[in-house]
């Protein structure tokens, strides 16, 4: 777990999908360099069918919250290596996530 430089913020996002029930959720937490929470959110998502989609939506929503609070530069941390590889162009984007990830990359 990396800490941001002094004066910077870190955004940690996570998403989850429970295949047996179809429950999907995500959230994020924004912390300063000392680990103090600046803000956080959690949300239930509907109509998603994978943990990757949940993670992508949580990232998009977290970045929107940061933007609404005037935060334009953050260190982003996710536990989804696939999402990281898709955003950095190392993996192709699944068609169902194209528009949501266009939102994400427009904000990064």
mmCIF file of C-alpha atoms in Angstrom:
data_model
loop_
_atom_site.group_PDB
_atom_site.id
_atom_site.type_symbol
_atom_site.label_atom_id
_atom_site.label_comp_id
_atom_site.label_asym_id
_atom_site.label_seq_id
_atom_site.Cartn_x
_atom_site.Cartn_y
_atom_site.Cartn_z
ATOM 1 C CA UNK A 1 0.000 0.000 0.000
ATOM 2 C CA UNK A 2 1.674 3.175 -1.207
ATOM 3 C CA UNK A 3 1.287 6.490 0.559
ATOM 4 C CA UNK A 4 1.054 9.699 -1.437
ATOM 5 C CA UNK A 5 3.614 12.442 -1.038
ATOM 6 C CA UNK A 6 2.944 15.033 1.630
ATOM 7 C CA UNK A 7 0.190 17.342 0.471
ATOM 8 C CA UNK A 8 -1.238 14.755 -1.957
ATOM 9 C CA UNK A 9 -4.216 12.429 -1.648
ATOM 10 C CA UNK A 10 -4.755 8.724 -2.288
ATOM 11 C CA UNK A 11 -7.955 7.217 -3.631
ATOM 12 C CA UNK A 12 -8.573 3.538 -2.894
ATOM 13 C CA UNK A 13 -11.434 1.943 -4.832
ATOM 14 C CA UNK A 14 -13.019 -1.480 -4.736
ATOM 15 C CA UNK A 15 -15.928 -3.263 -6.341
ATOM 16 C CA UNK A 16 -17.595 -6.584 -5.634
ATOM 17 C CA UNK A 17 -19.977 -8.924 -7.445
ATOM 18 C CA UNK A 18 -21.737 -11.891 -5.844
ATOM 19 C CA UNK A 19 -22.579 -14.269 -8.674
ATOM 20 C CA UNK A 20 -25.060 -16.390 -6.716
ATOM 21 C CA UNK A 21 -27.339 -13.457 -5.872
ATOM 22 C CA UNK A 22 -26.363 -10.884 -8.499
ATOM 23 C CA UNK A 23 -25.570 -8.322 -5.809
ATOM 24 C CA UNK A 24 -23.086 -5.673 -6.947
ATOM 25 C CA UNK A 25 -21.482 -2.845 -5.036
ATOM 26 C CA UNK A 26 -18.513 -0.569 -4.946
ATOM 27 C CA UNK A 27 -16.927 2.229 -3.058
ATOM 28 C CA UNK A 28 -13.971 4.436 -2.525
ATOM 29 C CA UNK A 29 -12.041 6.223 0.174
ATOM 30 C CA UNK A 30 -9.931 9.339 -0.219
ATOM 31 C CA UNK A 31 -7.098 9.721 2.292
ATOM 32 C CA UNK A 32 -4.324 12.203 2.929
ATOM 33 C CA UNK A 33 -0.620 11.329 3.243
ATOM 34 C CA UNK A 34 -1.081 10.431 6.935
ATOM 35 C CA UNK A 35 -3.948 8.039 6.176
ATOM 36 C CA UNK A 36 -6.665 10.367 7.482
ATOM 37 C CA UNK A 37 -9.975 9.933 5.680
ATOM 38 C CA UNK A 38 -11.090 12.958 3.652
ATOM 39 C CA UNK A 39 -14.245 11.356 2.256
ATOM 40 C CA UNK A 40 -15.666 7.956 1.386
ATOM 41 C CA UNK A 41 -18.662 6.434 -0.350
ATOM 42 C CA UNK A 42 -20.311 3.079 -0.956
ATOM 43 C CA UNK A 43 -22.954 2.329 -3.538
ATOM 44 C CA UNK A 44 -25.149 -0.530 -4.701
ATOM 45 C CA UNK A 45 -25.060 -0.977 -8.480
ATOM 46 C CA UNK A 46 -27.753 -2.550 -10.629
ATOM 47 C CA UNK A 47 -27.461 -4.278 -13.982
ATOM 48 C CA UNK A 48 -23.778 -5.181 -13.712
ATOM 49 C CA UNK A 49 -22.564 -8.755 -14.062
ATOM 50 C CA UNK A 50 -18.920 -8.860 -12.980
ATOM 51 C CA UNK A 51 -16.510 -7.690 -10.333
ATOM 52 C CA UNK A 52 -14.548 -5.924 -13.090
ATOM 53 C CA UNK A 53 -17.623 -3.845 -13.962
ATOM 54 C CA UNK A 54 -18.207 -3.073 -10.274
ATOM 55 C CA UNK A 55 -14.591 -1.963 -9.905
ATOM 56 C CA UNK A 56 -14.811 0.225 -13.034
ATOM 57 C CA UNK A 57 -18.008 1.915 -11.851
ATOM 58 C CA UNK A 58 -16.549 2.459 -8.373
ATOM 59 C CA UNK A 59 -13.471 4.067 -9.934
ATOM 60 C CA UNK A 60 -15.580 6.333 -12.167
ATOM 61 C CA UNK A 61 -17.838 7.380 -9.279
ATOM 62 C CA UNK A 62 -14.846 7.980 -6.988
ATOM 63 C CA UNK A 63 -13.193 10.208 -9.582
ATOM 64 C CA UNK A 64 -16.449 12.144 -10.003
ATOM 65 C CA UNK A 65 -16.582 12.730 -6.244
ATOM 66 C CA UNK A 66 -12.953 13.888 -6.250
ATOM 67 C CA UNK A 67 -13.689 16.253 -9.117
ATOM 68 C CA UNK A 68 -16.760 17.676 -7.363
ATOM 69 C CA UNK A 69 -14.557 18.414 -4.333
ATOM 70 C CA UNK A 70 -11.935 20.174 -6.422
ATOM 71 C CA UNK A 71 -9.417 17.333 -6.199
ATOM 72 C CA UNK A 72 -7.703 17.029 -9.562
ATOM 73 C CA UNK A 73 -4.656 14.914 -8.747
ATOM 74 C CA UNK A 74 -4.756 11.687 -6.736
ATOM 75 C CA UNK A 75 -2.804 8.477 -6.382
ATOM 76 C CA UNK A 76 -5.315 5.756 -7.328
ATOM 77 C CA UNK A 77 -5.121 2.286 -5.834
ATOM 78 C CA UNK A 78 -7.186 -0.696 -6.984
ATOM 79 C CA UNK A 79 -6.909 -4.414 -6.350
ATOM 80 C CA UNK A 80 -8.021 -5.178 -9.918
ATOM 81 C CA UNK A 81 -4.985 -5.875 -12.064
ATOM 82 C CA UNK A 82 -7.277 -6.438 -15.058
ATOM 83 C CA UNK A 83 -8.802 -2.968 -14.662
ATOM 84 C CA UNK A 84 -5.346 -1.423 -14.405
ATOM 85 C CA UNK A 85 -4.200 -3.267 -17.537
ATOM 86 C CA UNK A 86 -7.313 -2.194 -19.459
ATOM 87 C CA UNK A 87 -6.883 1.468 -18.487
ATOM 88 C CA UNK A 88 -3.191 1.432 -19.416
ATOM 89 C CA UNK A 89 -3.898 -0.280 -22.753
ATOM 90 C CA UNK A 90 -2.248 -3.592 -21.892
ATOM 91 C CA UNK A 91 -5.559 -5.486 -22.241
ATOM 92 C CA UNK A 92 -8.492 -4.835 -24.579
ATOM 93 C CA UNK A 93 -11.554 -3.257 -23.013
ATOM 94 C CA UNK A 94 -14.664 -5.464 -22.822
ATOM 95 C CA UNK A 95 -17.392 -3.925 -24.991
ATOM 96 C CA UNK A 96 -19.782 -3.541 -22.055
ATOM 97 C CA UNK A 97 -17.275 -1.306 -20.233
ATOM 98 C CA UNK A 98 -16.153 0.888 -23.133
ATOM 99 C CA UNK A 99 -18.253 3.935 -22.208
ATOM 100 C CA UNK A 100 -17.617 3.780 -18.468
ATOM 101 C CA UNK A 101 -13.870 3.448 -18.998
ATOM 102 C CA UNK A 102 -13.913 6.321 -21.486
ATOM 103 C CA UNK A 103 -15.277 8.399 -18.592
ATOM 104 C CA UNK A 104 -12.471 7.131 -16.353
ATOM 105 C CA UNK A 105 -9.668 7.842 -18.812
ATOM 106 C CA UNK A 106 -11.102 11.296 -19.564
ATOM 107 C CA UNK A 107 -10.714 12.090 -15.867
ATOM 108 C CA UNK A 108 -7.165 10.740 -15.535
#
